[in-house]
XYZ file of C-alpha atoms in Angstrom:
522
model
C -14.431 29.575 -4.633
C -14.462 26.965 -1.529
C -14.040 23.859 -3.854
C -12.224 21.083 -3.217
C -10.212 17.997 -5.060
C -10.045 15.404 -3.620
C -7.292 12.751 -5.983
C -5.140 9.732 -5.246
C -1.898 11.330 -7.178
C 0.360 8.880 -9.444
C 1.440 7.346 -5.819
C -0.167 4.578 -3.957
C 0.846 5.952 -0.693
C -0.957 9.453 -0.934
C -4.322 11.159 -0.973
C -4.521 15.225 -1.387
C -7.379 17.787 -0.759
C -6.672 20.567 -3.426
C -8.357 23.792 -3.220
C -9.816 24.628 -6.543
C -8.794 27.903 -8.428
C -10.336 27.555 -11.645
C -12.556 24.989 -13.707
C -12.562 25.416 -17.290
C -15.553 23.586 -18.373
C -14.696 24.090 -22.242
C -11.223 22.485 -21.641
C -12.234 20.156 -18.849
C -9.436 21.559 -16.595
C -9.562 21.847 -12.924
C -6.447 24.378 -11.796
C -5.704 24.028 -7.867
C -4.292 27.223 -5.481
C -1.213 24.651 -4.510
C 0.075 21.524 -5.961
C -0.399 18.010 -5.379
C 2.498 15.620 -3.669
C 2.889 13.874 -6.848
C 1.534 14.279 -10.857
C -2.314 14.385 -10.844
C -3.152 12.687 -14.325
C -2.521 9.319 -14.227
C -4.176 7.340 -11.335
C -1.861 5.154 -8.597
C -0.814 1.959 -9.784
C -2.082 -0.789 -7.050
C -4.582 1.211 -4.906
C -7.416 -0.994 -5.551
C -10.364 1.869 -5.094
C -12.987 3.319 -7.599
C -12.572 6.443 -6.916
C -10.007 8.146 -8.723
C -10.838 11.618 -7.784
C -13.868 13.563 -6.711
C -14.605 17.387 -6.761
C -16.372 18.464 -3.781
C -18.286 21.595 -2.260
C -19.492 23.314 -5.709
C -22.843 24.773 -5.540
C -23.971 23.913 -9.143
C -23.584 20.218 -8.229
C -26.377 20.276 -5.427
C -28.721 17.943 -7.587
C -29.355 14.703 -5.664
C -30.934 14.336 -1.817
C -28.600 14.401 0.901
C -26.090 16.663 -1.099
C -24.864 20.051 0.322
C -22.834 22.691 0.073
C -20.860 25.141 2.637
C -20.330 28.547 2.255
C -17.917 29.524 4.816
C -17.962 33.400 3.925
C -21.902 33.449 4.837
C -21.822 30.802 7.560
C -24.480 28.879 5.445
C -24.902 25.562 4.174
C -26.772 24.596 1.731
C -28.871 20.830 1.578
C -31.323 19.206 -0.147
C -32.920 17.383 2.179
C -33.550 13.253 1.574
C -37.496 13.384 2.741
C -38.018 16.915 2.135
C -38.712 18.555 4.962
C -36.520 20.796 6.925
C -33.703 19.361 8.808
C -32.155 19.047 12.606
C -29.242 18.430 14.253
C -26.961 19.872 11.739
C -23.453 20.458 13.577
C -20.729 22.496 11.650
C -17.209 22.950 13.224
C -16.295 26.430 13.899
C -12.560 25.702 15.391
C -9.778 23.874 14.725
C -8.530 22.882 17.934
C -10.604 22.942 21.082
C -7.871 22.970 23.506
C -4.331 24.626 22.745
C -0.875 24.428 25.115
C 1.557 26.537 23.523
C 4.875 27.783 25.596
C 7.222 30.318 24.387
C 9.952 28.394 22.253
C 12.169 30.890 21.689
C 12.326 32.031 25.068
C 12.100 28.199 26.727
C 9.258 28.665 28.696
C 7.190 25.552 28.667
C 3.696 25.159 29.826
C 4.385 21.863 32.613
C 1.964 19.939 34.446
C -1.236 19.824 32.682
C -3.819 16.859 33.244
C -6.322 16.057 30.841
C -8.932 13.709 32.094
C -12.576 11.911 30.949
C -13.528 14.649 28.715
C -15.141 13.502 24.759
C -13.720 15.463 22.245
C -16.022 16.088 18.868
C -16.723 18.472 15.916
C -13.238 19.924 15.341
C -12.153 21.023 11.624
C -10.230 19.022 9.107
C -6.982 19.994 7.797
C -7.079 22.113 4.664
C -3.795 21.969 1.913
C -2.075 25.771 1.577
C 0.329 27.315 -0.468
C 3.391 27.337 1.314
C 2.514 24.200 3.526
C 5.707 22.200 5.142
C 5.083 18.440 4.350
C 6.887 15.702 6.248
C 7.964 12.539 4.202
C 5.067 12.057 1.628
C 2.809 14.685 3.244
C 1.901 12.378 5.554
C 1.686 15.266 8.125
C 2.436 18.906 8.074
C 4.808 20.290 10.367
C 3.150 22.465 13.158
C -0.454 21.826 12.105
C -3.611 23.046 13.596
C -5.966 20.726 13.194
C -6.514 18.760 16.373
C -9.047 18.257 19.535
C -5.733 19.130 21.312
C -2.961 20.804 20.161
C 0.028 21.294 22.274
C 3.785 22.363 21.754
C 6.238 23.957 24.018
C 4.852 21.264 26.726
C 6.535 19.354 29.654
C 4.407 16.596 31.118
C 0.969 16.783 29.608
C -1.131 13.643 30.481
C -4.154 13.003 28.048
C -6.096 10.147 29.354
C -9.712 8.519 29.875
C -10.833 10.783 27.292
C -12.851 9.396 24.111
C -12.022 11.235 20.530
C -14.628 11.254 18.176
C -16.475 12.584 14.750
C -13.824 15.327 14.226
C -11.906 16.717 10.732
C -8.577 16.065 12.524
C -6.434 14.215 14.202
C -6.615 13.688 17.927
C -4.426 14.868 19.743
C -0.776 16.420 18.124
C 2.472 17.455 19.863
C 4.886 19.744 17.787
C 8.137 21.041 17.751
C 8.821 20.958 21.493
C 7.773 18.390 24.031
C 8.917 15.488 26.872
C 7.372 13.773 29.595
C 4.419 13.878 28.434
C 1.599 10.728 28.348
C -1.787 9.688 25.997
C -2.652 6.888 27.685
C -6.103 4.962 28.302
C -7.764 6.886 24.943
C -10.131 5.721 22.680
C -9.875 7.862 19.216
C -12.587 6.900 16.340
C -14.402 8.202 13.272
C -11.660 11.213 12.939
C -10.849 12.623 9.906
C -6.679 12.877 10.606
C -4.425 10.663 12.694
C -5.160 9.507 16.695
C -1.952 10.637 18.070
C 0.768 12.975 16.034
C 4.203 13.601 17.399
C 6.273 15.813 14.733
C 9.370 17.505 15.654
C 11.811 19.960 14.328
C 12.921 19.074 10.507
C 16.480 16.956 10.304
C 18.757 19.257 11.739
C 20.543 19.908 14.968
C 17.153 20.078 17.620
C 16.102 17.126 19.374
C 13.465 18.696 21.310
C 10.369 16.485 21.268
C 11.289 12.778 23.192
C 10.457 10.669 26.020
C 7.215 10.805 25.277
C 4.871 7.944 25.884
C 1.555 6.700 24.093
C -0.031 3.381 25.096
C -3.267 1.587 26.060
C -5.201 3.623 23.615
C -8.200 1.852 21.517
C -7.926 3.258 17.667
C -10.166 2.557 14.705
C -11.667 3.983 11.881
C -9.379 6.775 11.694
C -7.991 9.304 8.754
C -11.718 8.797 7.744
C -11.127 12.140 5.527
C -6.886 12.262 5.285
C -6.327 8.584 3.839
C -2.693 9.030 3.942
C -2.594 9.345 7.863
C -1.809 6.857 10.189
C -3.045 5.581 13.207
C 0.150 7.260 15.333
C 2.588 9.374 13.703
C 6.244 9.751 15.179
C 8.340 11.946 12.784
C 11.266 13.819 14.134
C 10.916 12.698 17.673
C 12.969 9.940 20.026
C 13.068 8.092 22.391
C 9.205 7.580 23.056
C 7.094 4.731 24.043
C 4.598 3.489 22.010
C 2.775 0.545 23.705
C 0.009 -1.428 24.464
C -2.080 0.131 21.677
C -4.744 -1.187 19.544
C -5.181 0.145 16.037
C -7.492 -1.304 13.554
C -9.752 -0.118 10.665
C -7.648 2.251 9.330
C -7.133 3.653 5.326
C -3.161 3.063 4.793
C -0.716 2.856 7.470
C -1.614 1.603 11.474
C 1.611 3.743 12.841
C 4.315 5.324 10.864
C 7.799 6.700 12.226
C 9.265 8.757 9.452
C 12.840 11.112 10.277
C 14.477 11.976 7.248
C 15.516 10.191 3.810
C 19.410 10.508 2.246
C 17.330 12.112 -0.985
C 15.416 14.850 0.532
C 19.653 15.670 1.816
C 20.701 15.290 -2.263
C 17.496 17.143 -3.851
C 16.207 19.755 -1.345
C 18.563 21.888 -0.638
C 18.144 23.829 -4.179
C 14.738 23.231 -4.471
C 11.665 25.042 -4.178
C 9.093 22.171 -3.794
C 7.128 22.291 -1.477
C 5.777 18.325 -2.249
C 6.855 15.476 -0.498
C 9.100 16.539 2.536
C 11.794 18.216 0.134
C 10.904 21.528 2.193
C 11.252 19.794 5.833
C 15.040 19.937 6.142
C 16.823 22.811 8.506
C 19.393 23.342 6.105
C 21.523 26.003 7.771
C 21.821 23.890 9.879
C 23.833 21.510 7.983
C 27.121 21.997 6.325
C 27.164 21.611 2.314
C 29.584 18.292 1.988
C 26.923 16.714 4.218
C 26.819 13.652 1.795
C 27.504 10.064 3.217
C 24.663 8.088 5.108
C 26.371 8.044 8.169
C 27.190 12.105 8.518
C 23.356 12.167 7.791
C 22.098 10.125 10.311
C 23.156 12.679 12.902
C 20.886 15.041 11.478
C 17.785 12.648 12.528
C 15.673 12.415 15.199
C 13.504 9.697 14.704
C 15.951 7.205 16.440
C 15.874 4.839 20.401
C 12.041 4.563 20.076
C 10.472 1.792 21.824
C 7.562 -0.033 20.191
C 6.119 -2.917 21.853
C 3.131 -5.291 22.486
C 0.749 -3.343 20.082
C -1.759 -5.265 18.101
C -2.867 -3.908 14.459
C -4.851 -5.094 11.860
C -7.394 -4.409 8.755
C -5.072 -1.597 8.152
C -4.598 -0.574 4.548
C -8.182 -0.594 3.378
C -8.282 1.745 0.470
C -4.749 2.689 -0.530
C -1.729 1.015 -1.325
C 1.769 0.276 -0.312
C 0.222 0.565 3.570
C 1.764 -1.726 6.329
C 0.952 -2.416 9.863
C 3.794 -0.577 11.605
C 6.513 1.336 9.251
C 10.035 3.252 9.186
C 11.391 4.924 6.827
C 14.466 7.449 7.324
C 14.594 7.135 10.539
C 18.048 7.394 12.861
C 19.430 4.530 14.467
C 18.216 1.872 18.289
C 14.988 1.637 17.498
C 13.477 -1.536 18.288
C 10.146 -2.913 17.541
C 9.306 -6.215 19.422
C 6.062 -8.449 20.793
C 3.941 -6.796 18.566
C 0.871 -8.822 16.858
C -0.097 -7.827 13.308
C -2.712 -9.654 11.757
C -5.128 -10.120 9.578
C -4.018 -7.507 7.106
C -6.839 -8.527 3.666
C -5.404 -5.605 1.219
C -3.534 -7.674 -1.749
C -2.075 -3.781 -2.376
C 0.117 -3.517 0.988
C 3.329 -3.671 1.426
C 3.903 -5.832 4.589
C 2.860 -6.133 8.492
C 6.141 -4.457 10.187
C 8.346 -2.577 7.847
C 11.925 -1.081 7.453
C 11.546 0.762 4.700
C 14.426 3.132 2.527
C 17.183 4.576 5.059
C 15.968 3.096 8.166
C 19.361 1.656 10.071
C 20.744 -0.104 12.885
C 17.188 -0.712 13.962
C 15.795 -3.835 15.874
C 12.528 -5.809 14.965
C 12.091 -8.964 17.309
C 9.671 -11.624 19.132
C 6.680 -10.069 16.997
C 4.348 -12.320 15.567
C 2.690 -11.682 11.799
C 0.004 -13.780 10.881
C -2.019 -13.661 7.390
C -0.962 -10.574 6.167
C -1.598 -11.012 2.441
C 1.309 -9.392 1.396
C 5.028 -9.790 2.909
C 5.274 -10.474 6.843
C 8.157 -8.442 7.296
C 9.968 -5.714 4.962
C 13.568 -4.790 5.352
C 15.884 -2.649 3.648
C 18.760 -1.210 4.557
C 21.249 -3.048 7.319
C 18.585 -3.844 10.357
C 18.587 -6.894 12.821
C 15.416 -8.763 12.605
C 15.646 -11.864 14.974
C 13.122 -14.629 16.861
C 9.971 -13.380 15.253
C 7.224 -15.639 13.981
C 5.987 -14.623 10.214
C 2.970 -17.056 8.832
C 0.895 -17.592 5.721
C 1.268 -14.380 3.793
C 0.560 -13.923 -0.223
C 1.613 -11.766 -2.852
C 5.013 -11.401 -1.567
C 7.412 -13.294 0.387
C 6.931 -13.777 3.800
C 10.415 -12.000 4.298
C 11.453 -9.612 1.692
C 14.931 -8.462 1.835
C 14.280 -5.199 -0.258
C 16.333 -2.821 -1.834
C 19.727 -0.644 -0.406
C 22.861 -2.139 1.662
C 22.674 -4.930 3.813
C 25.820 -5.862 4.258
C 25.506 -6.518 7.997
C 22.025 -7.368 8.487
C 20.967 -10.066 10.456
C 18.536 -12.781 10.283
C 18.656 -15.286 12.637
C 16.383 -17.442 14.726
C 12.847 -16.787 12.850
C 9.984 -19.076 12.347
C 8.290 -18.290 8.336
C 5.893 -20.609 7.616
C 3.698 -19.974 4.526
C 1.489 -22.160 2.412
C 1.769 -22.485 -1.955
C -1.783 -22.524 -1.955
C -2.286 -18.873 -0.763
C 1.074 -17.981 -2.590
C 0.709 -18.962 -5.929
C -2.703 -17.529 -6.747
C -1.885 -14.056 -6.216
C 1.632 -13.452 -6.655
C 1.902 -10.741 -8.655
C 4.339 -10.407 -11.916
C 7.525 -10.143 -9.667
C 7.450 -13.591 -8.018
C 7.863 -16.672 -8.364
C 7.360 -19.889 -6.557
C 10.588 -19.577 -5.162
C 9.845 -16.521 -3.377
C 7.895 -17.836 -1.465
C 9.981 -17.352 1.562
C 12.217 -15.122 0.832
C 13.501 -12.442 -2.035
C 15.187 -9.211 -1.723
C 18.857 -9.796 -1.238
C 19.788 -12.188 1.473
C 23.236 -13.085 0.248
C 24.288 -9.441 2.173
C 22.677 -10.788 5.298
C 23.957 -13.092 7.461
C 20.772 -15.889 7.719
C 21.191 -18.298 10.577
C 19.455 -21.062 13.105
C 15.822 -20.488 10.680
C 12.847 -22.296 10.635
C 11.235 -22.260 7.173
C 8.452 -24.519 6.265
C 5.924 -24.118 2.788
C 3.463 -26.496 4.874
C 1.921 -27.824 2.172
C 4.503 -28.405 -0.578
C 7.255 -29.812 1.574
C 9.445 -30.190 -2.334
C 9.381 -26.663 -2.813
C 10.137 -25.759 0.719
C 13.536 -27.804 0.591
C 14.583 -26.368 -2.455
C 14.069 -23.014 -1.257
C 16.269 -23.490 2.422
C 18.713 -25.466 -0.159
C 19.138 -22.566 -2.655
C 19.522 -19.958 0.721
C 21.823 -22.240 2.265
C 24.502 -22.099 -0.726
C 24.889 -18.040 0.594
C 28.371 -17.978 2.180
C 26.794 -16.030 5.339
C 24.327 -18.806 5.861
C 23.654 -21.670 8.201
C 21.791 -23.704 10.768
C 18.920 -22.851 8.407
C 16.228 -25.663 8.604
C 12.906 -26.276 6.418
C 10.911 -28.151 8.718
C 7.274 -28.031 10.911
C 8.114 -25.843 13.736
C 5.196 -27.850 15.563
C 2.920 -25.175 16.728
C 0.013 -25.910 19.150
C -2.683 -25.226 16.704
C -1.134 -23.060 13.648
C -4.715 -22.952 12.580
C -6.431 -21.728 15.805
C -3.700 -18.668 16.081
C -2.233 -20.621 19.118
C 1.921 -20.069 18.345
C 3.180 -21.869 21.679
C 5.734 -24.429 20.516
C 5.618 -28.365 21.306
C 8.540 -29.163 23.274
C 10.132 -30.643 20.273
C 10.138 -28.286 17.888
C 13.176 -27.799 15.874
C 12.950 -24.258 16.113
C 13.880 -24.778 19.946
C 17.006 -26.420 18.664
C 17.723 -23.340 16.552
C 17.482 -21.577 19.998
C 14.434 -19.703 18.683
C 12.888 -18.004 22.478
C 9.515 -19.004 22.680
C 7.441 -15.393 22.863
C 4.610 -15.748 25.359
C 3.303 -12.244 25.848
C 3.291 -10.872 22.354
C 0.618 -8.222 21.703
C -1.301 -6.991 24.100
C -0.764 -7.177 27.591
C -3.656 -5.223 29.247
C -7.041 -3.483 28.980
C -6.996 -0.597 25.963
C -9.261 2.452 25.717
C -10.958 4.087 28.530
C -11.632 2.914 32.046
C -15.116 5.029 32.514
């Protein structure tokens, strides 16, 4: 019938477009052509948006101005007009993609040396949800997707640059399956309906063929306009690329995710025929049965030795929940995030500004400074090193939050977290306490050393918090006291030369962020 639903499932983290099969008036039922990720009758818990769901392209509802209607079967649409008379300009996308690079995969003949250069990109189609679709983690993406300005796979040193993105359904540019050498750089990307920049690889398994790609100096904003559940960059599946020097901001949920594989899509998928939340995207002939233990799994992913540096991101997360500046989840092992800038992150219904979320190990967040993010600064679970970063003033949560899984291992060790019990104790929510207010989670698995903690403006609290830490056996050298900023205030980090966090042997960071011009140089 060409309707649509468009729902926030029972998740925080999710948004679907449903084709519509049926509506029984009589019954008030809606039946959709393909499921949802998650149930569809009870509304997401912290999401803090109106809108529940909405059903969309229906002729009968054509009853206010500026309302309309497509009919795709009889290339018509249908609009009452706001001032009556007849209207102009009205652009419809007729493709997908405007640009496809595909090489023969099965054969291995790649399509190599293609330049891209100070072209605009507009008018492509969204994404629309099948029957049959291949989800990564949380549908965040679908594997192989169409819906792009360019669409490549099968490609060996494609360069995208100088080019400005625009008021299109889908994402940007995507790479799929097969891919290396390859560079976005100098980009701006804005007002599109999907993510900026996709890379998604084979499913866990044995390929490791898209990697060594690089993204960096691109300008994104006010992106996944239509697909709230997309990020500003998505890696899934793909290593050893370098995402830097990129500015994201504006954005519904999530400035960049990096998603591989999680231990329970290993446990649950292989008998099951979901096709919902990345229980489909797993190559399991590829993997023997007794498969079972973390570390026999962790061969199986490719999400692992990606470099993410001086990017700056913020007002991310601005209509669902559970959203964080930059975020792992199932991911393999080396990769390091460092002299990033997060920032300014409002949404009391995020998660964090960096995050290391379920099955992400052996991976490296350092010298990145987080700065009023209203939730926690940084998120790790799982056995990760996070060392010499600078967290400040956060709210809801803990500055650090030492989440769920193993941590036996981790390490936490020369950090500045700073936060204030006037921004604290408002808002936090019905799992904190005052005592959170630096850290929760865990953190007698980790080993804590040579921190700087300081509530600034409850110095009582602040000392009892570093004393209750400090009686963990894997603790020491932890400190509360002013790290003696320039001008905490004013944003300006630099450390007086007698800061105590110097004495920790904290490394003062100097070039966090960015480090050069973003977006395009015409």
């Amino acid at each position: 019938m060409g309707g649509e639903i468009f729902i926030l499932p029972r998740r925080d983290w999710v948004a679907n477009y449903l084709p519509i099969k049926s509506v029984d008036q009589t019954q008030r039922v809606i039946e959709t052509t393909c499921p949802g990720t998650y149930n569809l009758t009870t509304p997401p818990t912290w999401t803090k948006v109106e809108l529940f769901y909405q059903i969309e392209n229906i002729p009968e509802f054509l009853d206010e101005p500026g309302e309309w209607y497509l009919d795709k079967a009889q290339s018509a649409v249908y609009l009452i007009s706001r001032d009556g008379n007849k209207p102009k300009g009205i652009i419809a996308p007729g493709l997908d993609q405007m640009i496809s690079i595909t090489g023969n995969l099965e054969e291995q003949t790649y399509v190599k040396d293609v330049t891209i250069e100070g072209l605009t990109f507009m008018h492509a189609d969204r994404m629309t949800w099948e029957h049959g679709r291949i989800g990564v983690q949380h549908d965040w993406e679908v594997v192989d997707g169409q819906w792009s300005c360019i669409k490549a796979k099968g490609v060996i040193n494609l360069t995208v640059r100088d080019c400005l993105f625009e008021n299109s359904g889908g994402d940007g540019v995507r790479i799929d399956l097969t891919g290396w050498n390859n560079r976005i750089t100098h980009n701006e990307f804005r007002m599109l309906g999907g993510s900026a920049v996709s890379l998604i690889g084979y499913a866990p398994g044995t390929q490791d063929k898209l990697h060594n790609n690089h993204i960096s100096n691109n300008y994104i904003h006010h992106c996944a306009e239509l697909w709230w559940l997309q990020a500003g960059i998505t890696v899934c599946q793909s290593s050893s690329n370098v995402i830097a020097n990129n500015l994201v901001h504006d954005m519904p949920y999530n400035g960049m995710t990096f998603v591989g594989g999680r231990s329970a899509l290993f446990g649950r998928g292989r008998n099951s025929n979901s096709v919902a939340d990345g229980l489909s995207y797993v190559n399991w002939d590829e993997i023997p049965e007794e498969v079972d233990e973390w570390h026999e799994k962790l061969g199986y992913i490719s999400t692992r030795d990606n470099l993410v540096e001086h990017n700056e991101v913020y007002q991310v997360v601005q209509q669902l929940g559970d959203g964080n500046g930059i975020y792992f989840s199932g991911t393999g092992t080396g990769n390091l995030v460092q002299k990033n800038y997060i920032h300014d992150i409002s949404s009391l219904s995020s998660a964090g500004g960096l995050r290391f979320d379920n099955d992400t190990w052996f991976c490296t967040m350092r010298d990145n400074v987080v700065w009023n993010v209203n939730t926690s600064s940084i998120v790790s679970k799982w056995v990760n090193n996070i060392e010499n970063n600078i967290m400040i003033n956060s709210g809801v949560r803990s500055n650090l939050n030492l989440a769920a899984g193993p941590k036996w291992g981790t390490n936490i060790r020369r950090n500045i977290v700073v936060n204030k019990k006037s921004l604290f104790e408002p808002t936090m929510n019905q799992w904190m306490t005052l005592e959170d207010i630096l850290v929760k989670g865990i953190p007698e698995e980790c080993k804590i050393t040579d921190n700087i903690f300081f509530v600034s403006d409850d110095q009582q609290l602040g000392e009892q918090v570093v004393n209750n830490l400090s009686g963990n056996v894997n603790a020491d050298g932890n400190l509360h006291a002013d790290p003696l900023f320039y001008d905490l205030a004013g944003g300006d980090f630099r450390l007086k030369d007698d800061s105590p966090a110097l004495m920790r042997g904290f490394i003062p960071i100097e070039d966090y962020g960015l480090t050069e011009e973003v977006g395009r140089n015409r």
